[in-house]
PDB file of C-alpha atoms in Angstrom:
ATOM      1  CA  UNK A   1     -18.985 -15.850 -32.661  1.00 38.00           C
ATOM      2  CA  UNK A   2     -17.189 -14.956 -29.448  1.00 43.00           C
ATOM      3  CA  UNK A   3     -15.939 -17.714 -27.206  1.00 43.00           C
ATOM      4  CA  UNK A   4     -18.010 -18.859 -24.243  1.00 47.00           C
ATOM      5  CA  UNK A   5     -18.667 -16.229 -21.627  1.00 48.00           C
ATOM      6  CA  UNK A   6     -15.937 -16.167 -19.006  1.00 50.00           C
ATOM      7  CA  UNK A   7     -16.999 -17.212 -15.534  1.00 50.00           C
ATOM      8  CA  UNK A   8     -15.221 -14.303 -13.873  1.00 67.00           C
ATOM      9  CA  UNK A   9     -13.027 -11.299 -14.723  1.00 76.00           C
ATOM     10  CA  UNK A  10      -9.407 -12.121 -15.457  1.00 89.00           C
ATOM     11  CA  UNK A  11      -6.502 -10.095 -14.038  1.00 94.00           C
ATOM     12  CA  UNK A  12      -4.896  -7.392 -16.145  1.00 97.00           C
ATOM     13  CA  UNK A  13      -1.435  -6.303 -15.080  1.00 98.00           C
ATOM     14  CA  UNK A  14       0.601  -3.580 -16.761  1.00 98.00           C
ATOM     15  CA  UNK A  15       4.253  -2.658 -16.275  1.00 98.00           C
ATOM     16  CA  UNK A  16       5.144   0.807 -15.053  1.00 97.00           C
ATOM     17  CA  UNK A  17       6.892   1.574 -18.352  1.00 97.00           C
ATOM     18  CA  UNK A  18       3.888   0.518 -20.445  1.00 98.00           C
ATOM     19  CA  UNK A  19       1.419   2.320 -18.208  1.00 98.00           C
ATOM     20  CA  UNK A  20       3.430   5.533 -18.275  1.00 97.00           C
ATOM     21  CA  UNK A  21       3.843   5.379 -22.072  1.00 98.00           C
ATOM     22  CA  UNK A  22       0.125   4.807 -22.646  1.00 98.00           C
ATOM     23  CA  UNK A  23      -0.828   7.605 -20.263  1.00 98.00           C
ATOM     24  CA  UNK A  24       1.588  10.122 -21.776  1.00 97.00           C
ATOM     25  CA  UNK A  25       0.254   9.468 -25.280  1.00 98.00           C
ATOM     26  CA  UNK A  26      -3.339   9.591 -24.085  1.00 98.00           C
ATOM     27  CA  UNK A  27      -2.761  12.958 -22.394  1.00 98.00           C
ATOM     28  CA  UNK A  28      -1.341  14.401 -25.610  1.00 97.00           C
ATOM     29  CA  UNK A  29      -4.166  13.035 -27.728  1.00 98.00           C
ATOM     30  CA  UNK A  30      -7.009  14.144 -25.487  1.00 98.00           C
ATOM     31  CA  UNK A  31      -5.749  17.696 -25.041  1.00 97.00           C
ATOM     32  CA  UNK A  32      -5.300  17.921 -28.812  1.00 97.00           C
ATOM     33  CA  UNK A  33      -8.813  16.595 -29.448  1.00 98.00           C
ATOM     34  CA  UNK A  34     -10.262  19.015 -26.888  1.00 98.00           C
ATOM     35  CA  UNK A  35      -8.589  22.053 -28.463  1.00 98.00           C
ATOM     36  CA  UNK A  36     -11.872  23.376 -29.848  1.00 98.00           C
ATOM     37  CA  UNK A  37     -13.665  26.723 -30.213  1.00 98.00           C
ATOM     38  CA  UNK A  38     -16.063  27.764 -27.476  1.00 98.00           C
ATOM     39  CA  UNK A  39     -19.243  26.846 -29.320  1.00 98.00           C
ATOM     40  CA  UNK A  40     -17.891  23.438 -30.314  1.00 98.00           C
ATOM     41  CA  UNK A  41     -17.116  22.717 -26.675  1.00 98.00           C
ATOM     42  CA  UNK A  42     -20.766  23.358 -25.841  1.00 98.00           C
ATOM     43  CA  UNK A  43     -21.936  20.624 -28.219  1.00 98.00           C
ATOM     44  CA  UNK A  44     -23.161  17.308 -26.735  1.00 97.00           C
ATOM     45  CA  UNK A  45     -20.650  14.537 -26.107  1.00 97.00           C
ATOM     46  CA  UNK A  46     -21.122  10.779 -26.226  1.00 97.00           C
ATOM     47  CA  UNK A  47     -21.235  10.779 -22.432  1.00 94.00           C
ATOM     48  CA  UNK A  48     -24.871  10.915 -21.393  1.00 91.00           C
ATOM     49  CA  UNK A  49     -25.815  14.237 -19.818  1.00 93.00           C
ATOM     50  CA  UNK A  50     -22.562  16.037 -20.590  1.00 96.00           C
ATOM     51  CA  UNK A  51     -21.343  18.473 -23.199  1.00 97.00           C
ATOM     52  CA  UNK A  52     -17.777  18.290 -24.470  1.00 98.00           C
ATOM     53  CA  UNK A  53     -16.967  21.082 -22.034  1.00 98.00           C
ATOM     54  CA  UNK A  54     -18.229  19.028 -19.122  1.00 98.00           C
ATOM     55  CA  UNK A  55     -16.217  16.009 -20.255  1.00 98.00           C
ATOM     56  CA  UNK A  56     -13.058  18.137 -20.118  1.00 98.00           C
ATOM     57  CA  UNK A  57     -13.974  19.375 -16.648  1.00 98.00           C
ATOM     58  CA  UNK A  58     -14.591  15.822 -15.467  1.00 97.00           C
ATOM     59  CA  UNK A  59     -11.211  14.708 -16.828  1.00 98.00           C
ATOM     60  CA  UNK A  60      -9.418  17.625 -15.229  1.00 98.00           C
ATOM     61  CA  UNK A  61     -10.941  17.065 -11.780  1.00 97.00           C
ATOM     62  CA  UNK A  62     -10.172  13.358 -12.071  1.00 96.00           C
ATOM     63  CA  UNK A  63      -6.539  14.037 -12.943  1.00 97.00           C
ATOM     64  CA  UNK A  64      -6.254  16.350  -9.952  1.00 96.00           C
ATOM     65  CA  UNK A  65      -7.442  13.495  -7.752  1.00 95.00           C
ATOM     66  CA  UNK A  66      -5.044  11.153  -9.536  1.00 95.00           C
ATOM     67  CA  UNK A  67      -2.129  13.341  -8.463  1.00 95.00           C
ATOM     68  CA  UNK A  68      -2.853  12.279  -4.889  1.00 90.00           C
ATOM     69  CA  UNK A  69      -2.340   8.657  -5.878  1.00 89.00           C
ATOM     70  CA  UNK A  70       0.975   9.474  -7.539  1.00 90.00           C
ATOM     71  CA  UNK A  71       2.366  10.650  -4.223  1.00 86.00           C
ATOM     72  CA  UNK A  72       0.734   7.980  -2.037  1.00 87.00           C
ATOM     73  CA  UNK A  73       2.995   4.901  -2.179  1.00 91.00           C
ATOM     74  CA  UNK A  74       1.863   1.939  -0.133  1.00 94.00           C
ATOM     75  CA  UNK A  75       3.692  -0.853   1.637  1.00 94.00           C
ATOM     76  CA  UNK A  76       0.671  -3.120   1.167  1.00 96.00           C
ATOM     77  CA  UNK A  77       0.351  -5.803  -1.480  1.00 97.00           C
ATOM     78  CA  UNK A  78      -1.879  -4.717  -4.404  1.00 97.00           C
ATOM     79  CA  UNK A  79      -5.457  -5.902  -3.928  1.00 96.00           C
ATOM     80  CA  UNK A  80      -6.721  -4.744  -7.345  1.00 96.00           C
ATOM     81  CA  UNK A  81      -5.347  -4.780 -10.871  1.00 97.00           C
ATOM     82  CA  UNK A  82      -5.891  -2.638 -13.970  1.00 97.00           C
ATOM     83  CA  UNK A  83      -9.199  -4.382 -14.701  1.00 97.00           C
ATOM     84  CA  UNK A  84     -10.699  -5.156 -11.284  1.00 95.00           C
ATOM     85  CA  UNK A  85     -10.289  -1.479 -10.354  1.00 96.00           C
ATOM     86  CA  UNK A  86     -13.229  -0.748 -12.660  1.00 94.00           C
ATOM     87  CA  UNK A  87     -15.461  -3.460 -11.253  1.00 87.00           C
ATOM     88  CA  UNK A  88     -14.954  -2.684  -7.602  1.00 71.00           C
ATOM     89  CA  UNK A  89     -13.848   0.934  -7.594  1.00 55.00           C
ATOM     90  CA  UNK A  90     -15.804   3.927  -6.292  1.00 48.00           C
ATOM     91  CA  UNK A  91     -18.839   4.580  -8.453  1.00 51.00           C
ATOM     92  CA  UNK A  92     -19.075   1.026  -9.789  1.00 56.00           C
ATOM     93  CA  UNK A  93     -22.267   0.435  -7.815  1.00 50.00           C
ATOM     94  CA  UNK A  94     -23.735   3.933  -8.093  1.00 54.00           C
ATOM     95  CA  UNK A  95     -27.472   4.146  -8.601  1.00 54.00           C
ATOM     96  CA  UNK A  96     -29.294   6.592 -10.826  1.00 60.00           C
ATOM     97  CA  UNK A  97     -29.516   9.208  -8.077  1.00 60.00           C
ATOM     98  CA  UNK A  98     -25.732   9.185  -7.577  1.00 81.00           C
ATOM     99  CA  UNK A  99     -25.149   9.394 -11.323  1.00 86.00           C
ATOM    100  CA  UNK A 100     -27.468  12.382 -11.709  1.00 91.00           C
ATOM    101  CA  UNK A 101     -25.815  14.140  -8.770  1.00 91.00           C
ATOM    102  CA  UNK A 102     -22.387  13.649 -10.371  1.00 89.00           C
ATOM    103  CA  UNK A 103     -23.625  14.938 -13.728  1.00 91.00           C
ATOM    104  CA  UNK A 104     -25.100  18.048 -12.154  1.00 93.00           C
ATOM    105  CA  UNK A 105     -22.002  18.709 -10.022  1.00 94.00           C
ATOM    106  CA  UNK A 106     -19.848  18.673 -13.140  1.00 95.00           C
ATOM    107  CA  UNK A 107     -22.290  20.973 -14.944  1.00 94.00           C
ATOM    108  CA  UNK A 108     -22.138  23.474 -12.094  1.00 95.00           C
ATOM    109  CA  UNK A 109     -18.351  23.335 -12.061  1.00 95.00           C
ATOM    110  CA  UNK A 110     -18.185  23.826 -15.840  1.00 96.00           C
ATOM    111  CA  UNK A 111     -20.507  26.829 -15.643  1.00 95.00           C
ATOM    112  CA  UNK A 112     -17.975  28.673 -13.462  1.00 95.00           C
ATOM    113  CA  UNK A 113     -15.666  29.270 -16.427  1.00 96.00           C
ATOM    114  CA  UNK A 114     -16.062  32.636 -18.123  1.00 96.00           C
ATOM    115  CA  UNK A 115     -15.508  30.978 -21.496  1.00 97.00           C
ATOM    116  CA  UNK A 116     -15.513  27.250 -22.373  1.00 97.00           C
ATOM    117  CA  UNK A 117     -11.913  27.499 -23.610  1.00 97.00           C
ATOM    118  CA  UNK A 118     -10.905  28.257 -20.052  1.00 98.00           C
ATOM    119  CA  UNK A 119     -11.688  24.653 -19.114  1.00 98.00           C
ATOM    120  CA  UNK A 120      -9.388  23.367 -21.843  1.00 98.00           C
ATOM    121  CA  UNK A 121      -6.582  25.691 -20.700  1.00 98.00           C
ATOM    122  CA  UNK A 122      -7.068  24.487 -17.114  1.00 98.00           C
ATOM    123  CA  UNK A 123      -6.873  20.884 -18.329  1.00 98.00           C
ATOM    124  CA  UNK A 124      -3.626  21.538 -20.192  1.00 98.00           C
ATOM    125  CA  UNK A 125      -2.068  22.985 -17.040  1.00 97.00           C
ATOM    126  CA  UNK A 126      -3.184  19.962 -15.042  1.00 97.00           C
ATOM    127  CA  UNK A 127      -1.720  17.511 -17.553  1.00 97.00           C
ATOM    128  CA  UNK A 128       1.650  19.202 -17.067  1.00 96.00           C
ATOM    129  CA  UNK A 129       1.485  18.480 -13.347  1.00 96.00           C
ATOM    130  CA  UNK A 130       0.464  14.875 -14.035  1.00 97.00           C
ATOM    131  CA  UNK A 131       3.429  14.347 -16.348  1.00 96.00           C
ATOM    132  CA  UNK A 132       5.837  15.649 -13.734  1.00 95.00           C
ATOM    133  CA  UNK A 133       4.343  13.465 -11.021  1.00 96.00           C
ATOM    134  CA  UNK A 134       4.211  10.252 -13.054  1.00 96.00           C
ATOM    135  CA  UNK A 135       7.778  10.735 -14.297  1.00 95.00           C
ATOM    136  CA  UNK A 136       8.941  10.589 -10.689  1.00 94.00           C
ATOM    137  CA  UNK A 137       6.879   7.561  -9.681  1.00 94.00           C
ATOM    138  CA  UNK A 138       8.787   4.502  -8.587  1.00 94.00           C
ATOM    139  CA  UNK A 139       7.637   0.955  -9.228  1.00 96.00           C
ATOM    140  CA  UNK A 140       5.824   0.680  -5.916  1.00 95.00           C
ATOM    141  CA  UNK A 141       2.138   0.084  -5.149  1.00 96.00           C
ATOM    142  CA  UNK A 142      -0.059   3.143  -4.675  1.00 96.00           C
ATOM    143  CA  UNK A 143      -3.072   3.691  -2.443  1.00 95.00           C
ATOM    144  CA  UNK A 144      -5.935   5.238  -4.415  1.00 94.00           C
ATOM    145  CA  UNK A 145      -9.660   5.459  -3.653  1.00 92.00           C
ATOM    146  CA  UNK A 146      -9.410   2.754  -1.032  1.00 92.00           C
ATOM    147  CA  UNK A 147      -7.609   0.343  -3.337  1.00 94.00           C
ATOM    148  CA  UNK A 148      -3.970  -0.669  -3.610  1.00 96.00           C
ATOM    149  CA  UNK A 149      -2.695  -1.009  -7.173  1.00 97.00           C
ATOM    150  CA  UNK A 150       0.693  -1.678  -8.710  1.00 97.00           C
ATOM    151  CA  UNK A 151       2.095   1.529 -10.183  1.00 97.00           C
ATOM    152  CA  UNK A 152       1.743   0.352 -13.788  1.00 98.00           C
ATOM    153  CA  UNK A 153      -1.851  -0.774 -13.236  1.00 98.00           C
ATOM    154  CA  UNK A 154      -2.678   2.582 -11.644  1.00 97.00           C
ATOM    155  CA  UNK A 155      -1.366   4.508 -14.641  1.00 98.00           C
ATOM    156  CA  UNK A 156      -3.093   2.108 -17.013  1.00 98.00           C
ATOM    157  CA  UNK A 157      -6.499   2.842 -15.479  1.00 98.00           C
ATOM    158  CA  UNK A 158      -5.969   6.497 -16.277  1.00 98.00           C
ATOM    159  CA  UNK A 159      -4.856   5.798 -19.821  1.00 98.00           C
ATOM    160  CA  UNK A 160      -8.131   3.908 -20.248  1.00 98.00           C
ATOM    161  CA  UNK A 161     -10.110   6.743 -18.651  1.00 97.00           C
ATOM    162  CA  UNK A 162      -8.573   9.220 -21.093  1.00 98.00           C
ATOM    163  CA  UNK A 163      -9.168   6.951 -24.088  1.00 98.00           C
ATOM    164  CA  UNK A 164     -12.859   6.632 -23.243  1.00 98.00           C
ATOM    165  CA  UNK A 165     -13.302  10.364 -22.743  1.00 98.00           C
ATOM    166  CA  UNK A 166     -11.341  11.102 -25.918  1.00 98.00           C
ATOM    167  CA  UNK A 167     -13.994   9.091 -27.746  1.00 98.00           C
ATOM    168  CA  UNK A 168     -16.666  10.959 -25.784  1.00 98.00           C
ATOM    169  CA  UNK A 169     -15.585  14.220 -27.413  1.00 98.00           C
ATOM    170  CA  UNK A 170     -16.778  12.731 -30.728  1.00 97.00           C
ATOM    171  CA  UNK A 171     -14.678  15.024 -32.903  1.00 97.00           C
ATOM    172  CA  UNK A 172     -13.173  14.533 -36.333  1.00 93.00           C
ATOM    173  CA  UNK A 173      -9.561  13.454 -36.193  1.00 92.00           C
ATOM    174  CA  UNK A 174      -7.445  10.556 -34.977  1.00 94.00           C
ATOM    175  CA  UNK A 175      -8.861   8.130 -32.383  1.00 96.00           C
ATOM    176  CA  UNK A 176      -7.087   7.634 -29.048  1.00 97.00           C
ATOM    177  CA  UNK A 177      -3.470   6.479 -29.503  1.00 98.00           C
ATOM    178  CA  UNK A 178      -2.897   2.749 -30.031  1.00 97.00           C
ATOM    179  CA  UNK A 179      -1.346   1.991 -26.633  1.00 98.00           C
ATOM    180  CA  UNK A 180      -4.240   3.490 -24.657  1.00 98.00           C
ATOM    181  CA  UNK A 181      -6.831   2.050 -27.014  1.00 98.00           C
ATOM    182  CA  UNK A 182      -5.339  -1.440 -26.714  1.00 98.00           C
ATOM    183  CA  UNK A 183      -5.359  -1.123 -22.931  1.00 98.00           C
ATOM    184  CA  UNK A 184      -8.986  -0.007 -22.998  1.00 98.00           C
ATOM    185  CA  UNK A 185      -9.944  -2.996 -25.129  1.00 98.00           C
ATOM    186  CA  UNK A 186      -7.914  -5.332 -22.914  1.00 98.00           C
ATOM    187  CA  UNK A 187      -9.728  -3.922 -19.875  1.00 98.00           C
ATOM    188  CA  UNK A 188     -13.124  -4.587 -21.432  1.00 97.00           C
ATOM    189  CA  UNK A 189     -12.060  -8.134 -22.318  1.00 97.00           C
ATOM    190  CA  UNK A 190     -10.626  -8.784 -18.846  1.00 97.00           C
ATOM    191  CA  UNK A 191     -13.859  -7.608 -17.222  1.00 96.00           C
ATOM    192  CA  UNK A 192     -15.881  -9.806 -19.546  1.00 96.00           C
ATOM    193  CA  UNK A 193     -13.559 -12.716 -18.831  1.00 95.00           C
ATOM    194  CA  UNK A 194     -12.896 -13.535 -22.476  1.00 95.00           C
ATOM    195  CA  UNK A 195     -11.429 -11.935 -25.623  1.00 96.00           C
ATOM    196  CA  UNK A 196     -13.673 -10.247 -28.162  1.00 96.00           C
ATOM    197  CA  UNK A 197     -13.751 -11.271 -31.786  1.00 96.00           C
ATOM    198  CA  UNK A 198     -11.015  -9.599 -33.855  1.00 95.00           C
ATOM    199  CA  UNK A 199     -13.729  -8.425 -36.271  1.00 97.00           C
ATOM    200  CA  UNK A 200     -14.785  -5.940 -33.589  1.00 97.00           C
ATOM    201  CA  UNK A 201     -12.427  -2.985 -33.956  1.00 97.00           C
ATOM    202  CA  UNK A 202     -10.726  -1.526 -30.879  1.00 98.00           C
ATOM    203  CA  UNK A 203     -12.738   1.707 -31.009  1.00 98.00           C
ATOM    204  CA  UNK A 204     -16.001  -0.222 -31.259  1.00 98.00           C
ATOM    205  CA  UNK A 205     -14.956  -2.546 -28.433  1.00 98.00           C
ATOM    206  CA  UNK A 206     -14.368   0.463 -26.176  1.00 98.00           C
ATOM    207  CA  UNK A 207     -17.593   2.230 -27.189  1.00 98.00           C
ATOM    208  CA  UNK A 208     -19.586  -0.921 -26.517  1.00 98.00           C
ATOM    209  CA  UNK A 209     -17.689  -1.793 -23.350  1.00 97.00           C
ATOM    210  CA  UNK A 210     -18.235   1.681 -21.914  1.00 96.00           C
ATOM    211  CA  UNK A 211     -21.901   1.829 -22.883  1.00 95.00           C
ATOM    212  CA  UNK A 212     -21.473   4.709 -25.300  1.00 96.00           C
ATOM    213  CA  UNK A 213     -23.626   2.884 -27.830  1.00 95.00           C
ATOM    214  CA  UNK A 214     -25.587  -0.331 -28.222  1.00 95.00           C
ATOM    215  CA  UNK A 215     -24.374  -3.244 -30.324  1.00 97.00           C
ATOM    216  CA  UNK A 216     -25.577  -3.417 -33.907  1.00 96.00           C
ATOM    217  CA  UNK A 217     -27.248  -6.622 -35.069  1.00 96.00           C
ATOM    218  CA  UNK A 218     -23.968  -7.770 -36.601  1.00 96.00           C
ATOM    219  CA  UNK A 219     -22.078  -6.971 -33.399  1.00 97.00           C
ATOM    220  CA  UNK A 220     -24.667  -8.856 -31.343  1.00 96.00           C
ATOM    221  CA  UNK A 221     -23.996 -11.874 -33.533  1.00 96.00           C
ATOM    222  CA  UNK A 222     -20.239 -11.525 -33.004  1.00 96.00           C
ATOM    223  CA  UNK A 223     -20.621 -10.974 -29.267  1.00 96.00           C
ATOM    224  CA  UNK A 224     -23.051 -13.811 -28.664  1.00 95.00           C
ATOM    225  CA  UNK A 225     -23.920 -14.011 -24.937  1.00 94.00           C
ATOM    226  CA  UNK A 226     -21.476 -11.177 -24.235  1.00 95.00           C
ATOM    227  CA  UNK A 227     -23.930  -8.749 -25.845  1.00 95.00           C
ATOM    228  CA  UNK A 228     -25.965  -8.859 -22.640  1.00 94.00           C
ATOM    229  CA  UNK A 229     -22.886  -8.288 -20.467  1.00 94.00           C
ATOM    230  CA  UNK A 230     -21.829  -4.900 -21.822  1.00 95.00           C
ATOM    231  CA  UNK A 231     -21.229  -2.242 -20.670  1.00 95.00           C
ATOM    232  CA  UNK A 232     -18.595  -3.210 -18.127  1.00 95.00           C
ATOM    233  CA  UNK A 233     -16.765   0.130 -17.734  1.00 90.00           C
TER     234      UNK A 233
END
């Protein structure tokens, strides 16, 4: 059974080199996983309310916003890390009405494409811009969404975002790359305040931690009191 429930989230800090490596691999893997025929892109995803197409649109618009962070260095001391970003960041306290509005906005945006494949092509172009921007980033804090994060932590949050949405596509093929998947698991554990049992695989830890599915009876036994704490992402 998992260790006693942590009293508070623990910090998660990632070097610039590790964050960049995890993000680069996650970009490659997600664009490969999303390279699907039109009709397949219209199939439901694991993300409630969205098709695979809408997941790709959400990722692309998020990466476009991320580019602003890449070019917004800050002189301030970081006030969030790679884990606390998720607990206190924009959207962490959204109610149902806000969630529905976001789902519908993404649906409307996705419907503007003449063909679903157009969204994937747009995503690929955006990932190219992200690679260029992150390659030039120095090891300085960045100001993003009202938070100040170390550069490595900032990139790590996006590697985690891509890993989760890679799993959302729910397609046959490799899971998210190991570096991003390990960061996603580490983020879940940091937010819970304690490590998960090794018997819970990384993919399952991320699916449970992001609320993509409920724990099985065996997982509830392994999680113990943590079963009532997920999702945390």
